């Protein structure tokens, strides 16, 4: 009986060690494939520090090649449909920012070089504000803005 219990415990310990090794390998792969979450930008509570955390001192140029498509009037700020379209074929990232939200950074999307950059999502707006889309390409950062008036707020501090 003792030998069976010993073998059972040995197999359980070996299986646990193997599972831990597989989990560590998967975690390392995920970190290499997907960029890390912009924690500092998500913790900022105003527009300028969020921009600084996201883009540092890099210049962001207004561009007609970036379009924010959203209704001028949103009845409910909890569900505001937004599309970001760009004519830049090799954009690597689209960032959506709401200027008057308690946390301005709404979302950040990363794209592979072979993917046409396009985002269609629903966001929350605390109050009427600008929705800003920043597109990152090899040539720099480009942005477009769209003011959305909200009749009922969608999020609070």
PDB file of C-alpha atoms in Angstrom:
ATOM      1  CA  UNK A   1       0.000   0.000   0.000  1.00  0.00           C
ATOM      2  CA  UNK A   2       2.786   2.450   0.830  1.00  0.00           C
ATOM      3  CA  UNK A   3       4.443   1.851  -2.522  1.00  0.00           C
ATOM      4  CA  UNK A   4       1.203   2.634  -4.406  1.00  0.00           C
ATOM      5  CA  UNK A   5       0.663   5.827  -2.400  1.00  0.00           C
ATOM      6  CA  UNK A   6       4.271   6.853  -3.034  1.00  0.00           C
ATOM      7  CA  UNK A   7       3.910   6.253  -6.804  1.00  0.00           C
ATOM      8  CA  UNK A   8       0.596   8.122  -6.866  1.00  0.00           C
ATOM      9  CA  UNK A   9       2.150  11.154  -5.107  1.00  0.00           C
ATOM     10  CA  UNK A  10       5.208  11.016  -7.372  1.00  0.00           C
ATOM     11  CA  UNK A  11       3.024  11.040 -10.511  1.00  0.00           C
ATOM     12  CA  UNK A  12       0.897  13.896  -9.145  1.00  0.00           C
ATOM     13  CA  UNK A  13       3.989  15.970  -8.344  1.00  0.00           C
ATOM     14  CA  UNK A  14       5.477  15.306 -11.794  1.00  0.00           C
ATOM     15  CA  UNK A  15       2.221  16.292 -13.500  1.00  0.00           C
ATOM     16  CA  UNK A  16       2.048  19.511 -11.453  1.00  0.00           C
ATOM     17  CA  UNK A  17       5.601  20.400 -12.399  1.00  0.00           C
ATOM     18  CA  UNK A  18       4.884  19.735 -16.086  1.00  0.00           C
ATOM     19  CA  UNK A  19       1.761  21.909 -15.997  1.00  0.00           C
ATOM     20  CA  UNK A  20       3.727  24.748 -14.363  1.00  0.00           C
ATOM     21  CA  UNK A  21       6.411  24.511 -17.071  1.00  0.00           C
ATOM     22  CA  UNK A  22       3.806  24.615 -19.838  1.00  0.00           C
ATOM     23  CA  UNK A  23       2.098  27.639 -18.226  1.00  0.00           C
ATOM     24  CA  UNK A  24       5.419  29.513 -18.037  1.00  0.00           C
ATOM     25  CA  UNK A  25       6.133  28.737 -21.699  1.00  0.00           C
ATOM     26  CA  UNK A  26       2.676  29.954 -22.755  1.00  0.00           C
ATOM     27  CA  UNK A  27       3.036  33.154 -20.711  1.00  0.00           C
ATOM     28  CA  UNK A  28       6.376  33.924 -22.342  1.00  0.00           C
ATOM     29  CA  UNK A  29       4.916  33.349 -25.809  1.00  0.00           C
ATOM     30  CA  UNK A  30       1.933  35.600 -25.100  1.00  0.00           C
ATOM     31  CA  UNK A  31       4.218  38.417 -23.927  1.00  0.00           C
ATOM     32  CA  UNK A  32       6.242  38.168 -27.155  1.00  0.00           C
ATOM     33  CA  UNK A  33       3.174  38.079 -29.421  1.00  0.00           C
ATOM     34  CA  UNK A  34       1.017  40.769 -27.807  1.00  0.00           C
ATOM     35  CA  UNK A  35       2.363  44.105 -26.635  1.00  0.00           C
ATOM     36  CA  UNK A  36       2.000  44.830 -22.968  1.00  0.00           C
ATOM     37  CA  UNK A  37      -0.978  46.752 -21.637  1.00  0.00           C
ATOM     38  CA  UNK A  38      -0.290  50.521 -21.355  1.00  0.00           C
ATOM     39  CA  UNK A  39      -0.811  50.537 -17.560  1.00  0.00           C
ATOM     40  CA  UNK A  40       0.438  54.090 -17.013  1.00  0.00           C
ATOM     41  CA  UNK A  41      -1.888  55.513 -19.689  1.00  0.00           C
ATOM     42  CA  UNK A  42      -4.877  53.638 -18.240  1.00  0.00           C
ATOM     43  CA  UNK A  43      -4.156  55.132 -14.821  1.00  0.00           C
ATOM     44  CA  UNK A  44      -4.095  58.763 -16.012  1.00  0.00           C
ATOM     45  CA  UNK A  45      -7.185  60.840 -15.271  1.00  0.00           C
ATOM     46  CA  UNK A  46      -6.698  63.721 -17.694  1.00  0.00           C
ATOM     47  CA  UNK A  47      -5.945  64.094 -21.378  1.00  0.00           C
ATOM     48  CA  UNK A  48      -2.400  65.493 -21.489  1.00  0.00           C
ATOM     49  CA  UNK A  49      -0.809  62.963 -19.089  1.00  0.00           C
ATOM     50  CA  UNK A  50      -2.555  60.127 -20.982  1.00  0.00           C
ATOM     51  CA  UNK A  51      -1.117  61.372 -24.303  1.00  0.00           C
ATOM     52  CA  UNK A  52       2.293  61.700 -22.683  1.00  0.00           C
ATOM     53  CA  UNK A  53       2.144  58.158 -21.253  1.00  0.00           C
ATOM     54  CA  UNK A  54       1.058  56.740 -24.614  1.00  0.00           C
ATOM     55  CA  UNK A  55       3.173  58.666 -27.092  1.00  0.00           C
ATOM     56  CA  UNK A  56       5.849  60.476 -25.099  1.00  0.00           C
ATOM     57  CA  UNK A  57       7.047  63.646 -26.810  1.00  0.00           C
ATOM     58  CA  UNK A  58       6.388  62.421 -30.360  1.00  0.00           C
ATOM     59  CA  UNK A  59       4.509  64.826 -32.607  1.00  0.00           C
ATOM     60  CA  UNK A  60       0.946  63.887 -33.565  1.00  0.00           C
ATOM     61  CA  UNK A  61      -0.223  65.369 -36.868  1.00  0.00           C
ATOM     62  CA  UNK A  62      -3.850  66.041 -37.835  1.00  0.00           C
ATOM     63  CA  UNK A  63      -4.606  64.026 -40.967  1.00  0.00           C
ATOM     64  CA  UNK A  64      -7.528  63.664 -43.339  1.00  0.00           C
ATOM     65  CA  UNK A  65      -6.353  60.076 -43.905  1.00  0.00           C
ATOM     66  CA  UNK A  66      -7.777  59.208 -40.478  1.00  0.00           C
ATOM     67  CA  UNK A  67     -11.532  59.366 -39.889  1.00  0.00           C
ATOM     68  CA  UNK A  68     -13.555  58.976 -36.711  1.00  0.00           C
ATOM     69  CA  UNK A  69     -17.095  57.962 -37.619  1.00  0.00           C
ATOM     70  CA  UNK A  70     -19.618  58.524 -34.821  1.00  0.00           C
ATOM     71  CA  UNK A  71     -23.014  60.147 -34.428  1.00  0.00           C
ATOM     72  CA  UNK A  72     -22.970  63.840 -33.493  1.00  0.00           C
ATOM     73  CA  UNK A  73     -25.579  63.118 -30.808  1.00  0.00           C
ATOM     74  CA  UNK A  74     -25.549  60.016 -28.609  1.00  0.00           C
ATOM     75  CA  UNK A  75     -28.642  59.534 -26.488  1.00  0.00           C
ATOM     76  CA  UNK A  76     -26.899  57.170 -24.099  1.00  0.00           C
ATOM     77  CA  UNK A  77     -23.207  57.584 -23.325  1.00  0.00           C
ATOM     78  CA  UNK A  78     -22.987  53.979 -22.124  1.00  0.00           C
ATOM     79  CA  UNK A  79     -23.134  52.690 -25.707  1.00  0.00           C
ATOM     80  CA  UNK A  80     -21.655  54.945 -28.375  1.00  0.00           C
ATOM     81  CA  UNK A  81     -20.813  53.231 -31.692  1.00  0.00           C
ATOM     82  CA  UNK A  82     -17.482  54.446 -33.088  1.00  0.00           C
ATOM     83  CA  UNK A  83     -15.542  53.493 -36.212  1.00  0.00           C
ATOM     84  CA  UNK A  84     -11.981  54.477 -36.971  1.00  0.00           C
ATOM     85  CA  UNK A  85     -11.001  54.281 -40.623  1.00  0.00           C
ATOM     86  CA  UNK A  86      -7.649  55.092 -42.115  1.00  0.00           C
ATOM     87  CA  UNK A  87      -6.147  55.262 -45.581  1.00  0.00           C
ATOM     88  CA  UNK A  88      -2.733  54.349 -44.159  1.00  0.00           C
ATOM     89  CA  UNK A  89      -2.263  50.762 -45.329  1.00  0.00           C
ATOM     90  CA  UNK A  90       0.505  49.785 -42.954  1.00  0.00           C
ATOM     91  CA  UNK A  91      -0.683  51.280 -39.679  1.00  0.00           C
ATOM     92  CA  UNK A  92       0.499  49.278 -36.692  1.00  0.00           C
ATOM     93  CA  UNK A  93      -1.765  50.735 -34.020  1.00  0.00           C
ATOM     94  CA  UNK A  94      -5.033  52.635 -33.507  1.00  0.00           C
ATOM     95  CA  UNK A  95      -5.686  54.297 -30.161  1.00  0.00           C
ATOM     96  CA  UNK A  96      -9.084  55.693 -29.144  1.00  0.00           C
ATOM     97  CA  UNK A  97      -9.234  58.436 -26.520  1.00  0.00           C
ATOM     98  CA  UNK A  98     -12.251  60.245 -25.035  1.00  0.00           C
ATOM     99  CA  UNK A  99     -11.229  63.710 -23.870  1.00  0.00           C
ATOM    100  CA  UNK A 100     -13.605  64.072 -20.897  1.00  0.00           C
ATOM    101  CA  UNK A 101     -13.827  60.514 -19.595  1.00  0.00           C
ATOM    102  CA  UNK A 102     -12.529  59.869 -16.049  1.00  0.00           C
ATOM    103  CA  UNK A 103      -9.874  57.701 -17.750  1.00  0.00           C
ATOM    104  CA  UNK A 104      -9.310  59.167 -21.237  1.00  0.00           C
ATOM    105  CA  UNK A 105      -7.707  56.089 -22.832  1.00  0.00           C
ATOM    106  CA  UNK A 106     -10.589  53.983 -24.141  1.00  0.00           C
ATOM    107  CA  UNK A 107      -8.783  51.321 -26.181  1.00  0.00           C
ATOM    108  CA  UNK A 108      -5.638  50.532 -28.098  1.00  0.00           C
ATOM    109  CA  UNK A 109      -5.587  48.115 -31.043  1.00  0.00           C
ATOM    110  CA  UNK A 110      -2.432  46.628 -32.584  1.00  0.00           C
ATOM    111  CA  UNK A 111      -2.295  45.361 -36.160  1.00  0.00           C
ATOM    112  CA  UNK A 112      -0.074  42.972 -38.044  1.00  0.00           C
ATOM    113  CA  UNK A 113       1.538  44.361 -41.201  1.00  0.00           C
ATOM    114  CA  UNK A 114      -0.739  42.256 -43.442  1.00  0.00           C
ATOM    115  CA  UNK A 115      -3.990  43.513 -41.885  1.00  0.00           C
ATOM    116  CA  UNK A 116      -5.980  46.500 -43.118  1.00  0.00           C
ATOM    117  CA  UNK A 117      -6.323  48.746 -40.061  1.00  0.00           C
ATOM    118  CA  UNK A 118      -9.965  49.353 -39.188  1.00  0.00           C
ATOM    119  CA  UNK A 119     -11.818  49.461 -35.867  1.00  0.00           C
ATOM    120  CA  UNK A 120     -15.552  49.358 -35.181  1.00  0.00           C
ATOM    121  CA  UNK A 121     -16.503  49.254 -31.515  1.00  0.00           C
ATOM    122  CA  UNK A 122     -18.793  50.692 -28.868  1.00  0.00           C
ATOM    123  CA  UNK A 123     -17.376  52.961 -26.203  1.00  0.00           C
ATOM    124  CA  UNK A 124     -18.611  54.676 -23.050  1.00  0.00           C
ATOM    125  CA  UNK A 125     -18.588  58.450 -22.764  1.00  0.00           C
ATOM    126  CA  UNK A 126     -19.047  60.133 -19.392  1.00  0.00           C
ATOM    127  CA  UNK A 127     -20.233  63.363 -21.016  1.00  0.00           C
ATOM    128  CA  UNK A 128     -20.123  65.250 -24.300  1.00  0.00           C
ATOM    129  CA  UNK A 129     -16.531  65.207 -25.493  1.00  0.00           C
ATOM    130  CA  UNK A 130     -14.133  64.707 -28.354  1.00  0.00           C
ATOM    131  CA  UNK A 131     -13.383  61.193 -29.480  1.00  0.00           C
ATOM    132  CA  UNK A 132      -9.790  61.164 -30.680  1.00  0.00           C
ATOM    133  CA  UNK A 133      -8.259  58.455 -32.864  1.00  0.00           C
ATOM    134  CA  UNK A 134      -4.481  58.261 -33.144  1.00  0.00           C
ATOM    135  CA  UNK A 135      -3.009  56.034 -35.859  1.00  0.00           C
ATOM    136  CA  UNK A 136       0.609  54.953 -35.637  1.00  0.00           C
ATOM    137  CA  UNK A 137       2.540  54.192 -38.828  1.00  0.00           C
ATOM    138  CA  UNK A 138       6.203  53.887 -39.737  1.00  0.00           C
ATOM    139  CA  UNK A 139       5.990  57.545 -40.833  1.00  0.00           C
ATOM    140  CA  UNK A 140       4.706  58.806 -37.464  1.00  0.00           C
ATOM    141  CA  UNK A 141       1.525  59.487 -35.531  1.00  0.00           C
ATOM    142  CA  UNK A 142      -1.630  60.869 -37.135  1.00  0.00           C
ATOM    143  CA  UNK A 143      -4.922  61.832 -35.542  1.00  0.00           C
ATOM    144  CA  UNK A 144      -8.520  62.808 -36.194  1.00  0.00           C
ATOM    145  CA  UNK A 145     -11.177  64.091 -33.791  1.00  0.00           C
ATOM    146  CA  UNK A 146     -14.959  63.966 -33.639  1.00  0.00           C
ATOM    147  CA  UNK A 147     -17.105  65.803 -31.088  1.00  0.00           C
ATOM    148  CA  UNK A 148     -19.954  63.672 -29.732  1.00  0.00           C
ATOM    149  CA  UNK A 149     -22.728  65.242 -27.681  1.00  0.00           C
ATOM    150  CA  UNK A 150     -24.096  62.919 -24.986  1.00  0.00           C
ATOM    151  CA  UNK A 151     -27.535  63.404 -23.416  1.00  0.00           C
ATOM    152  CA  UNK A 152     -27.166  60.706 -20.706  1.00  0.00           C
ATOM    153  CA  UNK A 153     -23.672  59.990 -19.328  1.00  0.00           C
ATOM    154  CA  UNK A 154     -22.263  56.483 -19.521  1.00  0.00           C
ATOM    155  CA  UNK A 155     -19.538  56.295 -16.903  1.00  0.00           C
ATOM    156  CA  UNK A 156     -18.407  58.140 -13.822  1.00  0.00           C
ATOM    157  CA  UNK A 157     -15.385  58.480 -11.586  1.00  0.00           C
TER     158      UNK A 157
END
